[in-house]
GROMACS .gro file of C-alpha atoms in nm:
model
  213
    1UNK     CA    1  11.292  14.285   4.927
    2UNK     CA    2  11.046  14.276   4.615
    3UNK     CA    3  11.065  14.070   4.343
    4UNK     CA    4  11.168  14.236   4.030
    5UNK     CA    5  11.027  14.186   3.690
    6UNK     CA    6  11.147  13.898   3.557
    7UNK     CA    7  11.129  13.980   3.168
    8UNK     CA    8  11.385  14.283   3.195
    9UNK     CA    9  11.691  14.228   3.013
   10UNK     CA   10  11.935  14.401   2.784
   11UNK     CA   11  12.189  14.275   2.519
   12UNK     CA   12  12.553  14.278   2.698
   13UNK     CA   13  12.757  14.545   2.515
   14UNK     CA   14  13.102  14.520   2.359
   15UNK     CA   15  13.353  14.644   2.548
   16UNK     CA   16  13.367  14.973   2.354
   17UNK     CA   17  13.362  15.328   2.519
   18UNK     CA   18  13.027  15.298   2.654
   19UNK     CA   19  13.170  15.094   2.919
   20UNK     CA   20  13.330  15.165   3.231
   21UNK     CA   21  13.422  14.982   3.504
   22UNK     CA   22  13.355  15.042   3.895
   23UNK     CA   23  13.657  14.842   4.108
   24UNK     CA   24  13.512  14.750   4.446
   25UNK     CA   25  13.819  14.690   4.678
   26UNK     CA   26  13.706  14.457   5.050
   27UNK     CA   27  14.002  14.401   5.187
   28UNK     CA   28  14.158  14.482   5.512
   29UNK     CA   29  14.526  14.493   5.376
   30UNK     CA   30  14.634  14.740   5.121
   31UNK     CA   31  14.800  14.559   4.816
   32UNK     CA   32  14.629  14.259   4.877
   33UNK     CA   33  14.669  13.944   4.669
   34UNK     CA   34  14.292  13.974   4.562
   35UNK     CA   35  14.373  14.366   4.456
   36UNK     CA   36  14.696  14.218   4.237
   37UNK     CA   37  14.481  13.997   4.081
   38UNK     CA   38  14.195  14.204   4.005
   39UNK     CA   39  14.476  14.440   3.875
   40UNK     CA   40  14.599  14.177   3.611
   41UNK     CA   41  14.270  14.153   3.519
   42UNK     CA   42  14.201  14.513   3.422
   43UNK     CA   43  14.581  14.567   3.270
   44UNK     CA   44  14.364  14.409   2.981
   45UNK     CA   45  14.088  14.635   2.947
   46UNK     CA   46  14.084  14.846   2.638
   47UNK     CA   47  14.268  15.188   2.736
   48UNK     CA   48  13.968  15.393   2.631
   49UNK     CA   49  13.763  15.202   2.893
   50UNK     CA   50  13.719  15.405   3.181
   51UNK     CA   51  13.822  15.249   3.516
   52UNK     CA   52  13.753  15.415   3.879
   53UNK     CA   53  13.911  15.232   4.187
   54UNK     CA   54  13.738  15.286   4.535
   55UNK     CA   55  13.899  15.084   4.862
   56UNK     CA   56  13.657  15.036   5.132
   57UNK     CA   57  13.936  15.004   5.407
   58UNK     CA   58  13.987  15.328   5.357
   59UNK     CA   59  13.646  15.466   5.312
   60UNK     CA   60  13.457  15.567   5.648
   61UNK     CA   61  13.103  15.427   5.608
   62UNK     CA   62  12.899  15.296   5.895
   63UNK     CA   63  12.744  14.967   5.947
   64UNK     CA   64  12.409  14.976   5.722
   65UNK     CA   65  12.095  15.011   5.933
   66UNK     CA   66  11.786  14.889   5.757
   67UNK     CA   67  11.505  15.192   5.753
   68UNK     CA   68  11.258  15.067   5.565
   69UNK     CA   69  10.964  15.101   5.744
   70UNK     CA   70  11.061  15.345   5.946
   71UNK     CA   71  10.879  15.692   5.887
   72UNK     CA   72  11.221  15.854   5.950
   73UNK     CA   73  11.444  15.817   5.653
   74UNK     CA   74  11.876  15.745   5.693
   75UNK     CA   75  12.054  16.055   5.621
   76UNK     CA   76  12.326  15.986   5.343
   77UNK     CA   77  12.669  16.085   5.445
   78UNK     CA   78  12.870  16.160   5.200
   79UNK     CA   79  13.089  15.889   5.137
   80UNK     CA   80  12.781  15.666   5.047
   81UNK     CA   81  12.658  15.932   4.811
   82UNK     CA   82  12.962  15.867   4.656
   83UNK     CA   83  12.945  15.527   4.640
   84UNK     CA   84  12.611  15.497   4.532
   85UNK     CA   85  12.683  15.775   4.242
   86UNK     CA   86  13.021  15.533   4.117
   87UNK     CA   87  12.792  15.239   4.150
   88UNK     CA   88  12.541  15.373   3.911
   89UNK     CA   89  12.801  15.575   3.695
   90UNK     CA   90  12.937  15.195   3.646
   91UNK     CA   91  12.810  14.948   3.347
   92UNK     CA   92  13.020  14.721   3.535
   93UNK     CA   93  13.093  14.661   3.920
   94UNK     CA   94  13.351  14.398   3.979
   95UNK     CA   95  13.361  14.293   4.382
   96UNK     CA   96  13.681  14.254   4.447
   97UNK     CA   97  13.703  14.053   4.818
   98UNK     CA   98  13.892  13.814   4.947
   99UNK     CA   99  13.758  13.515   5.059
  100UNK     CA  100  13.713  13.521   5.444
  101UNK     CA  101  13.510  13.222   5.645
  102UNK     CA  102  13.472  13.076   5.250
  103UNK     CA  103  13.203  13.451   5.171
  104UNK     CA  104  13.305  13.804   5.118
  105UNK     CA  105  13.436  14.003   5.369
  106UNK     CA  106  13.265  14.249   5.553
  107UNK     CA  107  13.376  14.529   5.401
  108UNK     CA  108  13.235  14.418   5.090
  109UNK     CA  109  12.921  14.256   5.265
  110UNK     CA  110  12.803  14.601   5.390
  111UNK     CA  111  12.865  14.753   5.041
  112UNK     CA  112  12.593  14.516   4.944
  113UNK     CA  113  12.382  14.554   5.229
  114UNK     CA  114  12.372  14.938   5.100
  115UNK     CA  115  12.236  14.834   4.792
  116UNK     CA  116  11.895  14.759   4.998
  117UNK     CA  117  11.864  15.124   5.091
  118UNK     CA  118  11.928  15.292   4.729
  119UNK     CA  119  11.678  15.046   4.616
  120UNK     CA  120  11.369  15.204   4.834
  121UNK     CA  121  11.540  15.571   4.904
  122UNK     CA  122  11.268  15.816   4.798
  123UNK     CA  123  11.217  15.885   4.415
  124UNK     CA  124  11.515  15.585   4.375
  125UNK     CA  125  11.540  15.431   4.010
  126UNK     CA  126  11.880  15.244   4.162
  127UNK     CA  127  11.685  14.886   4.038
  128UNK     CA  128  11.579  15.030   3.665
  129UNK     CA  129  11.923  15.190   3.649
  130UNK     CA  130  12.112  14.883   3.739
  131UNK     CA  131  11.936  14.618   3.572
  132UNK     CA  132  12.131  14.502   3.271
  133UNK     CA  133  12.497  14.587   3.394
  134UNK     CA  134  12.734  14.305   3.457
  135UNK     CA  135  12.855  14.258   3.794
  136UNK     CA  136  13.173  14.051   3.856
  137UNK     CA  137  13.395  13.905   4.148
  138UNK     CA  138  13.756  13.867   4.190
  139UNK     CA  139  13.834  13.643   4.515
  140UNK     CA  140  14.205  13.548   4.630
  141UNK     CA  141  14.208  13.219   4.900
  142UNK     CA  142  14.481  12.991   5.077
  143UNK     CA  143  14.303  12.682   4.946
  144UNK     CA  144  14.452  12.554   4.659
  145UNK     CA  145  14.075  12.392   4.531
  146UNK     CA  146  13.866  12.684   4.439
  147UNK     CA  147  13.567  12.511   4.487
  148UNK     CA  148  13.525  12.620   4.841
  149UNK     CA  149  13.465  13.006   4.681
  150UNK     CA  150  13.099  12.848   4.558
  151UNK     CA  151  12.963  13.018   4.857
  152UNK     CA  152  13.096  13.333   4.761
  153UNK     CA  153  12.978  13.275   4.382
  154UNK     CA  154  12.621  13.188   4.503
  155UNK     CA  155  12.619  13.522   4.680
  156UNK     CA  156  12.678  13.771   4.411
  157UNK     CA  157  12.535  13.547   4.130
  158UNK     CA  158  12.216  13.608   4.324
  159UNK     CA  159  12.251  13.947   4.400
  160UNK     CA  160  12.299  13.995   4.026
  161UNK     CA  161  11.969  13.831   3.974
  162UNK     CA  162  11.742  14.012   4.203
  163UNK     CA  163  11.827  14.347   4.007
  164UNK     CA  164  11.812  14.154   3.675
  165UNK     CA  165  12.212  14.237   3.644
  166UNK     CA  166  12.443  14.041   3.417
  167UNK     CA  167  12.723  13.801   3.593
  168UNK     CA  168  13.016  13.755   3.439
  169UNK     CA  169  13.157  13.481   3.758
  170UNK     CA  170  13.430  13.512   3.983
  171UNK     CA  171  13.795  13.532   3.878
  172UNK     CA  172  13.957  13.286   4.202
  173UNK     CA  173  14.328  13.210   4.238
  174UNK     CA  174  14.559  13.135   4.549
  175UNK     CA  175  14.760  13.287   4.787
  176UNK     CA  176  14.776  13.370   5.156
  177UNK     CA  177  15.151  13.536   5.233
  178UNK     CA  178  15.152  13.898   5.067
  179UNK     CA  179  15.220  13.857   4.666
  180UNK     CA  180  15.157  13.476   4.695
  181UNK     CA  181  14.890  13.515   4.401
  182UNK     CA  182  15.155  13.621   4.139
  183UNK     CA  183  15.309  13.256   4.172
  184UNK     CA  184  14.944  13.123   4.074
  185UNK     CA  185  15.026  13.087   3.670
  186UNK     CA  186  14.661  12.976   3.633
  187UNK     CA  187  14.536  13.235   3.794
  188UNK     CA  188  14.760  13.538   3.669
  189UNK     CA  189  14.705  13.380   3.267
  190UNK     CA  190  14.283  13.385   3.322
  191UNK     CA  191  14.298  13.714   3.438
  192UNK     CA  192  14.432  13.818   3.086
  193UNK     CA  193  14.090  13.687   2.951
  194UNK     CA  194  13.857  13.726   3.238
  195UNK     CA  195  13.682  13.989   3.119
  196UNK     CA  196  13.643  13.854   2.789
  197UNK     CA  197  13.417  13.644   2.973
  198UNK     CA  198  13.044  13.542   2.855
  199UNK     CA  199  12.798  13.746   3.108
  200UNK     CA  200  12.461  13.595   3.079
  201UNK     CA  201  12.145  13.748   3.205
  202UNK     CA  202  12.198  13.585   3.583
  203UNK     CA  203  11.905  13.409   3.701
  204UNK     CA  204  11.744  13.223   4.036
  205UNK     CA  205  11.772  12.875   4.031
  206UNK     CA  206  11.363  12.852   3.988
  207UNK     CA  207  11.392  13.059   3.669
  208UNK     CA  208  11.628  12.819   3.535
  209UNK     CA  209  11.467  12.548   3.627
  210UNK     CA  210  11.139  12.699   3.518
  211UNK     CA  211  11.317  12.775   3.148
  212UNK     CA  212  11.450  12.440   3.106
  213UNK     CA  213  11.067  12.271   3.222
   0.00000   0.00000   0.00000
């Protein structure tokens, strides 16, 4: 990957009806407790606020294969067009994965790994188009300290950073039997506020480090 300009930004917008949100689903069970939390969480969007669901269990995409110096380019299927069109229709993505071997599951890890080939596709303007959205996480684990989701926080705060997205964090909460999640009152209360949620201009760790020098 190439570094991006480092000086983009944009102004993070109200959440008015030039928003709309792109639900990324990585689980492997239907009705999941990270899907019921990620749920609360957008009962509270504005009703005007377009929302568009898409579950990667059931969406047939193959394993991404990295083509970038190859002179032959990967044929699109159509599923992935469709992806990448909802991803780029989207002001903001929210990954919602549970938290498997303390990352995101694989579902959700090739959705990302996609991102690498609409970045150099032919004529692509997937990096201009995406820098300044606001990309969030909802994660659902057994452990009870949340801490151990930093991994999965590092991950997408990153990812937000190389395309010069917003990140708005990770909504975390508990469970590990089906529905466990609603018992998590701390969880189920911050989703009614997570999207009211500061989403700074994410940055490396050497930027920061660079702005505070």
């Amino acid at each position: 990957m190439t570094t991006l300009d480092p000086t983009v930004d944009a102004k993070r917008p109200e959440i008015g009806p030039d928003r709309s949100f792109l639900f990324v689903l990585g689980s492997s069970r239907a009705d999941g407790n990270t899907e019921i939390l990620a749920r609360a969480a957008a009962a509270q969007l504005p009703s005007h606020v377009p929302q568009r669901w898409v579950d990667l269990n059931q969406l047939a995409l193959p394993d991404f294969q990295d083509g970038r110096h190859e002179t032959a380019g990967w044929p699109a299927n159509e599923n992935e067009e469709m992806l990448r069109q909802a991803t780029l229709e989207a002001t903001d993505i929210v990954i919602a994965s549970p938290l498997y071997w303390y990352n995101l599951s694989a579902q959700t890890k090739r959705y990302l790994d996609y991102w690498s080939g609409w970045l150099v596709a032919p004529d692509s303007d997937f990096a201009r188009r995406m820098a300044g959205r606001t990309l969030w996480g909802v994660t659902v684990m057994a452990n009870d300290d949340h801490t151990v989701a930093a991994g999965m926080t590092t991950t997408l705060s990153l990812s937000a950073a190389y395309l010069r997205m917003r990140f708005g964090g990770v909504l975390t909460g508990t469970g590990s039997r089906p529905g466990r999640v609603r018992a998590d009152e701390r969880a189920m209360l911050h989703a009614k506020t997570f999207f009211e949620n500061e989403t700074p201009l994410a940055r490396f760790p050497y930027e920061k480090a660079d702005a505070e020098g």
